[in-house]
């Protein structure tokens, strides 16, 4: 834990020390001893903001302080923090703070500055995480997707709403008729670091049924062969599985020798015991399957 905390602190310090147009998120990921994919996913889940958005807000915050001090021209501040024109800087500044740089320089409003992230180490010995390591061959899932993002916990709202909507319109029931051993699935894939979005699909394992039997809009999702960490959750939905996701990134990954492999991960909703167990029961069981690769060793 301490080694991971030290490396993540180094990555955060690097971003803070290089706000003036030179910070590189891939280099920060290297300082944290993980891939760019894993760094971005971990950062968003733990801090509820992507590295790129955090960097943008910190640059704007530092720029706002420089402007409020009144010593520099707006164009000089814009160039210092990576904007190529005063127009694009003014647009970003107003979107962030609600006022223009000129108004900030005049001291006509109070600015809400985005603070630097600082880590505090909390050792937790009061619980365990139940998981197993399992190998799976290459597979195909079939699912109905939406796009969402971890930024500011947007996915914690859009995904439950997606399940609720598709449950009410009969989509979930139609797909459940063709479930395999894993049950219904919630698959995360196609992560795009440029806009911090990813696809999430209500899915099932591909089987001997025609695609025409499934709701319109379903697509095939390729899942490469991998070693998976499989975590079990018990508790009312969606809170139990949302908490499990955060615990995996905040607690399990930092203390393990693994990072996310960058391929699709998924939630499994198997048949309950008894089958009629409601999803708000404290005994409702789900699993999270995460593909793994070994961390780089120094």
PDB file of C-alpha atoms in Angstrom:
ATOM      1  CA  UNK A   1       0.000   0.000   0.000  1.00  0.00           C
ATOM      2  CA  UNK A   2       2.747   2.437   0.948  1.00  0.00           C
ATOM      3  CA  UNK A   3       4.642   1.759  -2.290  1.00  0.00           C
ATOM      4  CA  UNK A   4       1.524   2.435  -4.382  1.00  0.00           C
ATOM      5  CA  UNK A   5       0.699   5.553  -2.364  1.00  0.00           C
ATOM      6  CA  UNK A   6       4.235   6.854  -2.811  1.00  0.00           C
ATOM      7  CA  UNK A   7       4.137   6.296  -6.566  1.00  0.00           C
ATOM      8  CA  UNK A   8       0.697   7.878  -6.960  1.00  0.00           C
ATOM      9  CA  UNK A   9       1.878  10.857  -4.915  1.00  0.00           C
ATOM     10  CA  UNK A  10       4.846  11.176  -7.281  1.00  0.00           C
ATOM     11  CA  UNK A  11       2.448  11.171 -10.241  1.00  0.00           C
ATOM     12  CA  UNK A  12       0.240  13.846  -8.656  1.00  0.00           C
ATOM     13  CA  UNK A  13       3.272  15.957  -7.754  1.00  0.00           C
ATOM     14  CA  UNK A  14       4.552  15.650 -11.325  1.00  0.00           C
ATOM     15  CA  UNK A  15       1.232  16.946 -12.704  1.00  0.00           C
ATOM     16  CA  UNK A  16       1.225  19.820 -10.210  1.00  0.00           C
ATOM     17  CA  UNK A  17       4.843  20.760 -10.941  1.00  0.00           C
ATOM     18  CA  UNK A  18       4.218  20.833 -14.690  1.00  0.00           C
ATOM     19  CA  UNK A  19       0.956  22.729 -15.007  1.00  0.00           C
ATOM     20  CA  UNK A  20       2.574  25.316 -17.264  1.00  0.00           C
ATOM     21  CA  UNK A  21       1.877  23.454 -20.484  1.00  0.00           C
ATOM     22  CA  UNK A  22       4.266  20.498 -20.157  1.00  0.00           C
ATOM     23  CA  UNK A  23       2.450  17.881 -18.033  1.00  0.00           C
ATOM     24  CA  UNK A  24       1.979  14.530 -19.773  1.00  0.00           C
ATOM     25  CA  UNK A  25      -0.583  12.059 -18.403  1.00  0.00           C
ATOM     26  CA  UNK A  26       1.222   9.044 -19.873  1.00  0.00           C
ATOM     27  CA  UNK A  27       4.387  10.053 -17.996  1.00  0.00           C
ATOM     28  CA  UNK A  28       2.323  10.427 -14.806  1.00  0.00           C
ATOM     29  CA  UNK A  29       1.010   6.886 -15.354  1.00  0.00           C
ATOM     30  CA  UNK A  30       4.602   5.669 -15.636  1.00  0.00           C
ATOM     31  CA  UNK A  31       5.481   7.339 -12.332  1.00  0.00           C
ATOM     32  CA  UNK A  32       2.521   5.511 -10.773  1.00  0.00           C
ATOM     33  CA  UNK A  33       3.939   2.248 -12.196  1.00  0.00           C
ATOM     34  CA  UNK A  34       0.888   1.383 -14.285  1.00  0.00           C
ATOM     35  CA  UNK A  35      -0.408   1.569 -17.829  1.00  0.00           C
ATOM     36  CA  UNK A  36      -2.183   4.653 -19.126  1.00  0.00           C
ATOM     37  CA  UNK A  37      -5.477   2.712 -19.249  1.00  0.00           C
ATOM     38  CA  UNK A  38      -5.222   1.523 -15.642  1.00  0.00           C
ATOM     39  CA  UNK A  39      -4.075   4.943 -14.402  1.00  0.00           C
ATOM     40  CA  UNK A  40      -7.055   6.689 -16.021  1.00  0.00           C
ATOM     41  CA  UNK A  41      -9.590   4.122 -14.758  1.00  0.00           C
ATOM     42  CA  UNK A  42      -8.151   4.132 -11.238  1.00  0.00           C
ATOM     43  CA  UNK A  43      -7.953   7.941 -11.142  1.00  0.00           C
ATOM     44  CA  UNK A  44     -11.575   8.379 -12.225  1.00  0.00           C
ATOM     45  CA  UNK A  45     -12.982   5.766  -9.846  1.00  0.00           C
ATOM     46  CA  UNK A  46     -11.014   6.966  -6.801  1.00  0.00           C
ATOM     47  CA  UNK A  47     -11.090  10.738  -7.404  1.00  0.00           C
ATOM     48  CA  UNK A  48     -14.323  10.983  -9.506  1.00  0.00           C
ATOM     49  CA  UNK A  49     -12.559  13.056 -12.161  1.00  0.00           C
ATOM     50  CA  UNK A  50     -10.380  12.015 -15.095  1.00  0.00           C
ATOM     51  CA  UNK A  51      -6.658  12.912 -15.109  1.00  0.00           C
ATOM     52  CA  UNK A  52      -7.201  15.139 -18.156  1.00  0.00           C
ATOM     53  CA  UNK A  53     -10.099  17.010 -16.545  1.00  0.00           C
ATOM     54  CA  UNK A  54      -8.203  17.329 -13.247  1.00  0.00           C
ATOM     55  CA  UNK A  55      -5.217  18.765 -15.110  1.00  0.00           C
ATOM     56  CA  UNK A  56      -7.460  21.215 -16.988  1.00  0.00           C
ATOM     57  CA  UNK A  57      -9.138  22.419 -13.785  1.00  0.00           C
ATOM     58  CA  UNK A  58      -5.836  22.779 -11.931  1.00  0.00           C
ATOM     59  CA  UNK A  59      -4.389  24.813 -14.813  1.00  0.00           C
ATOM     60  CA  UNK A  60      -7.429  27.075 -14.856  1.00  0.00           C
ATOM     61  CA  UNK A  61      -7.242  27.442 -11.070  1.00  0.00           C
ATOM     62  CA  UNK A  62      -3.577  28.447 -11.168  1.00  0.00           C
ATOM     63  CA  UNK A  63      -4.319  30.776 -14.081  1.00  0.00           C
ATOM     64  CA  UNK A  64      -7.147  32.363 -12.089  1.00  0.00           C
ATOM     65  CA  UNK A  65      -4.801  33.035  -9.169  1.00  0.00           C
ATOM     66  CA  UNK A  66      -2.222  34.596 -11.495  1.00  0.00           C
ATOM     67  CA  UNK A  67      -4.868  36.808 -13.098  1.00  0.00           C
ATOM     68  CA  UNK A  68      -6.367  37.843  -9.762  1.00  0.00           C
ATOM     69  CA  UNK A  69      -2.894  38.909  -8.613  1.00  0.00           C
ATOM     70  CA  UNK A  70      -3.033  41.486 -11.413  1.00  0.00           C
ATOM     71  CA  UNK A  71       0.594  41.276 -12.524  1.00  0.00           C
ATOM     72  CA  UNK A  72       0.204  39.509 -15.902  1.00  0.00           C
ATOM     73  CA  UNK A  73      -1.697  40.077 -19.118  1.00  0.00           C
ATOM     74  CA  UNK A  74      -4.459  37.585 -19.856  1.00  0.00           C
ATOM     75  CA  UNK A  75      -2.760  36.459 -23.075  1.00  0.00           C
ATOM     76  CA  UNK A  76       0.476  35.709 -21.198  1.00  0.00           C
ATOM     77  CA  UNK A  77      -1.374  33.636 -18.605  1.00  0.00           C
ATOM     78  CA  UNK A  78      -3.271  31.770 -21.334  1.00  0.00           C
ATOM     79  CA  UNK A  79      -0.066  30.796 -23.132  1.00  0.00           C
ATOM     80  CA  UNK A  80       1.663  29.871 -19.868  1.00  0.00           C
ATOM     81  CA  UNK A  81      -0.952  27.247 -19.044  1.00  0.00           C
ATOM     82  CA  UNK A  82      -1.247  25.707 -22.488  1.00  0.00           C
ATOM     83  CA  UNK A  83      -3.973  27.628 -24.342  1.00  0.00           C
ATOM     84  CA  UNK A  84      -3.019  28.739 -27.841  1.00  0.00           C
ATOM     85  CA  UNK A  85      -5.257  31.819 -27.968  1.00  0.00           C
ATOM     86  CA  UNK A  86      -6.901  34.258 -25.529  1.00  0.00           C
ATOM     87  CA  UNK A  87     -10.280  33.413 -27.088  1.00  0.00           C
ATOM     88  CA  UNK A  88     -10.094  29.685 -26.295  1.00  0.00           C
ATOM     89  CA  UNK A  89      -8.745  30.465 -22.826  1.00  0.00           C
ATOM     90  CA  UNK A  90     -11.547  32.956 -22.102  1.00  0.00           C
ATOM     91  CA  UNK A  91     -14.158  30.408 -23.196  1.00  0.00           C
ATOM     92  CA  UNK A  92     -12.687  27.685 -20.932  1.00  0.00           C
ATOM     93  CA  UNK A  93     -12.265  30.141 -18.043  1.00  0.00           C
ATOM     94  CA  UNK A  94     -15.871  31.336 -18.197  1.00  0.00           C
ATOM     95  CA  UNK A  95     -17.190  27.779 -18.449  1.00  0.00           C
ATOM     96  CA  UNK A  96     -15.218  26.875 -15.314  1.00  0.00           C
ATOM     97  CA  UNK A  97     -15.754  29.971 -13.150  1.00  0.00           C
ATOM     98  CA  UNK A  98     -18.804  31.698 -14.634  1.00  0.00           C
ATOM     99  CA  UNK A  99     -16.935  34.967 -15.288  1.00  0.00           C
ATOM    100  CA  UNK A 100     -14.356  36.156 -17.825  1.00  0.00           C
ATOM    101  CA  UNK A 101     -10.632  36.563 -17.068  1.00  0.00           C
ATOM    102  CA  UNK A 102     -11.070  40.349 -17.309  1.00  0.00           C
ATOM    103  CA  UNK A 103     -13.789  40.254 -14.654  1.00  0.00           C
ATOM    104  CA  UNK A 104     -11.566  38.096 -12.458  1.00  0.00           C
ATOM    105  CA  UNK A 105      -8.706  40.567 -12.870  1.00  0.00           C
ATOM    106  CA  UNK A 106     -11.008  43.398 -11.815  1.00  0.00           C
ATOM    107  CA  UNK A 107     -11.834  41.475  -8.631  1.00  0.00           C
ATOM    108  CA  UNK A 108     -15.578  41.623  -9.306  1.00  0.00           C
ATOM    109  CA  UNK A 109     -16.357  38.079  -8.138  1.00  0.00           C
ATOM    110  CA  UNK A 110     -15.099  35.342  -5.829  1.00  0.00           C
ATOM    111  CA  UNK A 111     -13.533  32.377  -7.636  1.00  0.00           C
ATOM    112  CA  UNK A 112     -14.040  28.768  -6.575  1.00  0.00           C
ATOM    113  CA  UNK A 113     -10.586  27.239  -7.067  1.00  0.00           C
ATOM    114  CA  UNK A 114     -10.160  23.503  -7.746  1.00  0.00           C
ATOM    115  CA  UNK A 115      -7.750  22.253  -5.033  1.00  0.00           C
ATOM    116  CA  UNK A 116      -4.711  20.041  -5.523  1.00  0.00           C
ATOM    117  CA  UNK A 117      -5.379  16.377  -4.707  1.00  0.00           C
ATOM    118  CA  UNK A 118      -3.358  15.187  -1.730  1.00  0.00           C
ATOM    119  CA  UNK A 119      -3.351  11.584  -0.555  1.00  0.00           C
ATOM    120  CA  UNK A 120      -3.991  10.420   2.977  1.00  0.00           C
ATOM    121  CA  UNK A 121      -3.149   6.814   3.826  1.00  0.00           C
ATOM    122  CA  UNK A 122      -5.877   4.935   5.686  1.00  0.00           C
ATOM    123  CA  UNK A 123      -5.147   1.337   6.636  1.00  0.00           C
ATOM    124  CA  UNK A 124      -8.286  -0.796   6.749  1.00  0.00           C
ATOM    125  CA  UNK A 125      -8.185  -4.012   8.732  1.00  0.00           C
ATOM    126  CA  UNK A 126     -11.850  -4.354   9.569  1.00  0.00           C
ATOM    127  CA  UNK A 127     -12.993  -6.343   6.527  1.00  0.00           C
ATOM    128  CA  UNK A 128     -11.872  -8.617   3.735  1.00  0.00           C
ATOM    129  CA  UNK A 129     -12.661  -8.705   0.020  1.00  0.00           C
ATOM    130  CA  UNK A 130     -13.855 -12.078  -1.218  1.00  0.00           C
ATOM    131  CA  UNK A 131     -12.351 -12.939  -4.602  1.00  0.00           C
ATOM    132  CA  UNK A 132     -10.858 -15.730  -6.678  1.00  0.00           C
ATOM    133  CA  UNK A 133      -8.467 -15.860  -9.652  1.00  0.00           C
ATOM    134  CA  UNK A 134      -9.886 -17.609 -12.714  1.00  0.00           C
ATOM    135  CA  UNK A 135      -8.722 -18.135 -16.297  1.00  0.00           C
ATOM    136  CA  UNK A 136     -11.212 -17.773 -19.137  1.00  0.00           C
ATOM    137  CA  UNK A 137     -10.827 -18.619 -22.802  1.00  0.00           C
ATOM    138  CA  UNK A 138     -11.683 -16.107 -25.505  1.00  0.00           C
ATOM    139  CA  UNK A 139     -15.423 -15.466 -25.566  1.00  0.00           C
ATOM    140  CA  UNK A 140     -18.109 -13.386 -27.210  1.00  0.00           C
ATOM    141  CA  UNK A 141     -20.930 -11.563 -25.475  1.00  0.00           C
ATOM    142  CA  UNK A 142     -23.957  -9.965 -27.100  1.00  0.00           C
ATOM    143  CA  UNK A 143     -25.321  -6.797 -25.563  1.00  0.00           C
ATOM    144  CA  UNK A 144     -27.277  -3.577 -25.874  1.00  0.00           C
ATOM    145  CA  UNK A 145     -24.895  -0.649 -25.192  1.00  0.00           C
ATOM    146  CA  UNK A 146     -24.918   2.937 -24.013  1.00  0.00           C
ATOM    147  CA  UNK A 147     -21.965   5.292 -23.503  1.00  0.00           C
ATOM    148  CA  UNK A 148     -21.213   6.830 -20.127  1.00  0.00           C
ATOM    149  CA  UNK A 149     -18.288   8.108 -18.031  1.00  0.00           C
ATOM    150  CA  UNK A 150     -16.816   7.737 -14.538  1.00  0.00           C
ATOM    151  CA  UNK A 151     -16.249  11.496 -14.378  1.00  0.00           C
ATOM    152  CA  UNK A 152     -18.115  13.043 -11.438  1.00  0.00           C
ATOM    153  CA  UNK A 153     -19.794   9.639 -10.876  1.00  0.00           C
ATOM    154  CA  UNK A 154     -22.004  10.064 -13.939  1.00  0.00           C
ATOM    155  CA  UNK A 155     -21.971   6.281 -14.512  1.00  0.00           C
ATOM    156  CA  UNK A 156     -23.499   5.721 -11.057  1.00  0.00           C
ATOM    157  CA  UNK A 157     -26.615   7.486 -12.337  1.00  0.00           C
ATOM    158  CA  UNK A 158     -26.790   6.487 -16.006  1.00  0.00           C
ATOM    159  CA  UNK A 159     -26.197   2.736 -15.584  1.00  0.00           C
ATOM    160  CA  UNK A 160     -28.918   2.080 -12.939  1.00  0.00           C
ATOM    161  CA  UNK A 161     -31.281   4.240 -15.000  1.00  0.00           C
ATOM    162  CA  UNK A 162     -30.409   2.171 -18.102  1.00  0.00           C
ATOM    163  CA  UNK A 163     -31.198  -1.099 -16.288  1.00  0.00           C
ATOM    164  CA  UNK A 164     -34.454   0.352 -14.953  1.00  0.00           C
ATOM    165  CA  UNK A 165     -35.591   1.598 -18.366  1.00  0.00           C
ATOM    166  CA  UNK A 166     -34.718  -1.643 -20.152  1.00  0.00           C
ATOM    167  CA  UNK A 167     -36.332  -3.682 -17.398  1.00  0.00           C
ATOM    168  CA  UNK A 168     -39.598  -1.804 -17.766  1.00  0.00           C
ATOM    169  CA  UNK A 169     -39.695  -2.013 -21.582  1.00  0.00           C
ATOM    170  CA  UNK A 170     -39.105  -5.788 -21.602  1.00  0.00           C
ATOM    171  CA  UNK A 171     -35.539  -5.761 -22.971  1.00  0.00           C
ATOM    172  CA  UNK A 172     -33.961  -7.358 -19.892  1.00  0.00           C
ATOM    173  CA  UNK A 173     -36.594 -10.086 -19.762  1.00  0.00           C
ATOM    174  CA  UNK A 174     -36.179 -10.853 -23.465  1.00  0.00           C
ATOM    175  CA  UNK A 175     -32.405 -11.240 -23.073  1.00  0.00           C
ATOM    176  CA  UNK A 176     -32.703 -13.243 -19.847  1.00  0.00           C
ATOM    177  CA  UNK A 177     -34.415 -16.059 -21.772  1.00  0.00           C
ATOM    178  CA  UNK A 178     -31.083 -16.777 -23.499  1.00  0.00           C
ATOM    179  CA  UNK A 179     -28.724 -16.419 -20.509  1.00  0.00           C
ATOM    180  CA  UNK A 180     -25.713 -18.703 -20.187  1.00  0.00           C
ATOM    181  CA  UNK A 181     -24.001 -19.874 -17.003  1.00  0.00           C
ATOM    182  CA  UNK A 182     -22.897 -16.357 -16.057  1.00  0.00           C
ATOM    183  CA  UNK A 183     -26.452 -15.005 -16.099  1.00  0.00           C
ATOM    184  CA  UNK A 184     -27.187 -11.459 -17.196  1.00  0.00           C
ATOM    185  CA  UNK A 185     -24.079  -9.334 -17.650  1.00  0.00           C
ATOM    186  CA  UNK A 186     -23.113  -5.686 -17.411  1.00  0.00           C
ATOM    187  CA  UNK A 187     -20.070  -5.283 -19.682  1.00  0.00           C
ATOM    188  CA  UNK A 188     -17.665  -2.299 -19.660  1.00  0.00           C
ATOM    189  CA  UNK A 189     -15.563  -1.894 -22.824  1.00  0.00           C
ATOM    190  CA  UNK A 190     -14.283   0.488 -25.517  1.00  0.00           C
ATOM    191  CA  UNK A 191     -12.750   2.992 -23.084  1.00  0.00           C
ATOM    192  CA  UNK A 192     -11.857   6.297 -24.772  1.00  0.00           C
ATOM    193  CA  UNK A 193      -9.331   8.383 -22.789  1.00  0.00           C
ATOM    194  CA  UNK A 194      -9.880  11.364 -25.104  1.00  0.00           C
ATOM    195  CA  UNK A 195     -13.338  12.066 -23.668  1.00  0.00           C
ATOM    196  CA  UNK A 196     -13.221   9.700 -20.644  1.00  0.00           C
ATOM    197  CA  UNK A 197     -16.156   7.666 -21.919  1.00  0.00           C
ATOM    198  CA  UNK A 198     -16.758   3.932 -22.166  1.00  0.00           C
ATOM    199  CA  UNK A 199     -19.459   1.619 -23.455  1.00  0.00           C
ATOM    200  CA  UNK A 200     -21.643  -0.284 -20.992  1.00  0.00           C
ATOM    201  CA  UNK A 201     -23.870  -3.070 -22.286  1.00  0.00           C
ATOM    202  CA  UNK A 202     -26.613  -5.181 -20.765  1.00  0.00           C
ATOM    203  CA  UNK A 203     -25.436  -8.469 -22.232  1.00  0.00           C
ATOM    204  CA  UNK A 204     -25.436 -12.267 -22.297  1.00  0.00           C
ATOM    205  CA  UNK A 205     -22.975 -14.899 -23.477  1.00  0.00           C
ATOM    206  CA  UNK A 206     -23.259 -15.563 -27.208  1.00  0.00           C
ATOM    207  CA  UNK A 207     -24.974 -18.894 -27.831  1.00  0.00           C
ATOM    208  CA  UNK A 208     -26.880 -20.959 -30.377  1.00  0.00           C
ATOM    209  CA  UNK A 209     -29.618 -18.414 -30.899  1.00  0.00           C
ATOM    210  CA  UNK A 210     -30.141 -16.022 -33.813  1.00  0.00           C
ATOM    211  CA  UNK A 211     -29.315 -12.355 -33.267  1.00  0.00           C
ATOM    212  CA  UNK A 212     -32.833 -11.624 -34.507  1.00  0.00           C
ATOM    213  CA  UNK A 213     -34.133 -13.171 -31.271  1.00  0.00           C
ATOM    214  CA  UNK A 214     -32.585 -10.298 -29.296  1.00  0.00           C
ATOM    215  CA  UNK A 215     -33.740  -6.667 -29.073  1.00  0.00           C
ATOM    216  CA  UNK A 216     -32.701  -4.311 -31.869  1.00  0.00           C
ATOM    217  CA  UNK A 217     -29.402  -2.523 -31.336  1.00  0.00           C
ATOM    218  CA  UNK A 218     -27.505  -5.431 -29.784  1.00  0.00           C
ATOM    219  CA  UNK A 219     -23.867  -5.866 -30.804  1.00  0.00           C
ATOM    220  CA  UNK A 220     -21.165  -8.500 -30.376  1.00  0.00           C
ATOM    221  CA  UNK A 221     -18.466  -7.808 -27.764  1.00  0.00           C
ATOM    222  CA  UNK A 222     -15.153  -9.656 -28.110  1.00  0.00           C
ATOM    223  CA  UNK A 223     -13.585 -10.690 -24.791  1.00  0.00           C
ATOM    224  CA  UNK A 224      -9.986 -11.954 -25.147  1.00  0.00           C
ATOM    225  CA  UNK A 225      -8.661 -14.897 -23.158  1.00  0.00           C
ATOM    226  CA  UNK A 226      -7.409 -13.622 -19.815  1.00  0.00           C
ATOM    227  CA  UNK A 227      -6.787 -14.234 -16.155  1.00  0.00           C
ATOM    228  CA  UNK A 228      -9.592 -12.588 -14.184  1.00  0.00           C
ATOM    229  CA  UNK A 229      -9.981 -11.513 -10.589  1.00  0.00           C
ATOM    230  CA  UNK A 230     -13.566 -12.356  -9.645  1.00  0.00           C
ATOM    231  CA  UNK A 231     -15.028 -10.393  -6.726  1.00  0.00           C
ATOM    232  CA  UNK A 232     -18.270 -11.302  -4.985  1.00  0.00           C
ATOM    233  CA  UNK A 233     -20.765  -8.762  -3.708  1.00  0.00           C
ATOM    234  CA  UNK A 234     -23.805  -9.327  -1.515  1.00  0.00           C
ATOM    235  CA  UNK A 235     -26.253  -6.566  -0.767  1.00  0.00           C
ATOM    236  CA  UNK A 236     -28.981  -4.314  -2.137  1.00  0.00           C
ATOM    237  CA  UNK A 237     -28.508  -3.047  -5.676  1.00  0.00           C
ATOM    238  CA  UNK A 238     -27.127  -0.835  -7.058  1.00  0.00           C
ATOM    239  CA  UNK A 239     -25.307   0.374  -3.939  1.00  0.00           C
ATOM    240  CA  UNK A 240     -23.534  -2.915  -3.164  1.00  0.00           C
ATOM    241  CA  UNK A 241     -21.901  -3.334  -6.564  1.00  0.00           C
ATOM    242  CA  UNK A 242     -21.042   0.370  -6.844  1.00  0.00           C
ATOM    243  CA  UNK A 243     -19.222   0.156  -3.517  1.00  0.00           C
ATOM    244  CA  UNK A 244     -17.424  -2.995  -4.665  1.00  0.00           C
ATOM    245  CA  UNK A 245     -16.089  -1.254  -7.787  1.00  0.00           C
ATOM    246  CA  UNK A 246     -14.640   1.567  -5.693  1.00  0.00           C
ATOM    247  CA  UNK A 247     -13.136  -0.849  -3.151  1.00  0.00           C
ATOM    248  CA  UNK A 248     -11.425  -2.805  -5.942  1.00  0.00           C
ATOM    249  CA  UNK A 249      -9.650   0.289  -7.245  1.00  0.00           C
ATOM    250  CA  UNK A 250      -9.038   2.031  -3.916  1.00  0.00           C
ATOM    251  CA  UNK A 251      -8.038  -1.018  -1.831  1.00  0.00           C
ATOM    252  CA  UNK A 252      -7.412  -4.217  -3.806  1.00  0.00           C
ATOM    253  CA  UNK A 253      -5.399  -3.018  -6.803  1.00  0.00           C
ATOM    254  CA  UNK A 254      -2.975  -0.890  -4.730  1.00  0.00           C
ATOM    255  CA  UNK A 255      -2.057  -3.872  -2.551  1.00  0.00           C
ATOM    256  CA  UNK A 256      -1.869  -6.435  -5.393  1.00  0.00           C
ATOM    257  CA  UNK A 257       0.751  -7.268  -8.027  1.00  0.00           C
ATOM    258  CA  UNK A 258      -1.772  -6.667 -10.821  1.00  0.00           C
ATOM    259  CA  UNK A 259      -3.320  -3.909 -12.868  1.00  0.00           C
ATOM    260  CA  UNK A 260      -6.278  -3.869 -15.260  1.00  0.00           C
ATOM    261  CA  UNK A 261      -5.406  -5.545 -18.582  1.00  0.00           C
ATOM    262  CA  UNK A 262      -7.337  -2.943 -20.587  1.00  0.00           C
ATOM    263  CA  UNK A 263      -9.798  -5.425 -22.099  1.00  0.00           C
ATOM    264  CA  UNK A 264     -13.542  -5.715 -21.307  1.00  0.00           C
ATOM    265  CA  UNK A 265     -14.534  -6.261 -17.686  1.00  0.00           C
ATOM    266  CA  UNK A 266     -18.010  -7.232 -16.608  1.00  0.00           C
ATOM    267  CA  UNK A 267     -20.572  -7.655 -13.859  1.00  0.00           C
ATOM    268  CA  UNK A 268     -22.317 -11.020 -13.583  1.00  0.00           C
ATOM    269  CA  UNK A 269     -25.875 -11.322 -12.288  1.00  0.00           C
ATOM    270  CA  UNK A 270     -26.357 -15.084 -11.809  1.00  0.00           C
ATOM    271  CA  UNK A 271     -29.582 -16.818 -10.834  1.00  0.00           C
ATOM    272  CA  UNK A 272     -30.308 -16.103  -7.186  1.00  0.00           C
ATOM    273  CA  UNK A 273     -31.005 -18.608  -4.425  1.00  0.00           C
ATOM    274  CA  UNK A 274     -33.965 -18.567  -4.107  1.00  0.00           C
ATOM    275  CA  UNK A 275     -34.658 -17.399  -7.709  1.00  0.00           C
ATOM    276  CA  UNK A 276     -37.304 -14.902  -6.578  1.00  0.00           C
ATOM    277  CA  UNK A 277     -34.835 -13.053  -4.289  1.00  0.00           C
ATOM    278  CA  UNK A 278     -35.385  -9.301  -4.911  1.00  0.00           C
ATOM    279  CA  UNK A 279     -32.460  -7.084  -5.905  1.00  0.00           C
ATOM    280  CA  UNK A 280     -32.900  -4.946  -2.778  1.00  0.00           C
ATOM    281  CA  UNK A 281     -32.230  -7.950  -0.526  1.00  0.00           C
ATOM    282  CA  UNK A 282     -29.100  -7.920   1.680  1.00  0.00           C
ATOM    283  CA  UNK A 283     -28.404 -11.422   0.259  1.00  0.00           C
ATOM    284  CA  UNK A 284     -28.558 -10.436  -3.428  1.00  0.00           C
ATOM    285  CA  UNK A 285     -25.380 -11.829  -5.048  1.00  0.00           C
ATOM    286  CA  UNK A 286     -23.367 -10.366  -7.925  1.00  0.00           C
ATOM    287  CA  UNK A 287     -19.818 -10.741  -9.234  1.00  0.00           C
ATOM    288  CA  UNK A 288     -17.329  -8.362 -10.850  1.00  0.00           C
ATOM    289  CA  UNK A 289     -14.843  -9.911 -13.312  1.00  0.00           C
ATOM    290  CA  UNK A 290     -11.697  -7.858 -14.030  1.00  0.00           C
ATOM    291  CA  UNK A 291      -9.005  -8.952 -16.538  1.00  0.00           C
ATOM    292  CA  UNK A 292      -5.506  -8.745 -15.088  1.00  0.00           C
ATOM    293  CA  UNK A 293      -1.907  -8.291 -16.098  1.00  0.00           C
ATOM    294  CA  UNK A 294       1.178  -8.119 -13.914  1.00  0.00           C
ATOM    295  CA  UNK A 295       2.421  -4.690 -12.894  1.00  0.00           C
ATOM    296  CA  UNK A 296       5.751  -3.569 -14.270  1.00  0.00           C
ATOM    297  CA  UNK A 297       8.531  -4.299 -11.815  1.00  0.00           C
ATOM    298  CA  UNK A 298      11.339  -1.826 -11.150  1.00  0.00           C
TER     299      UNK A 298
END
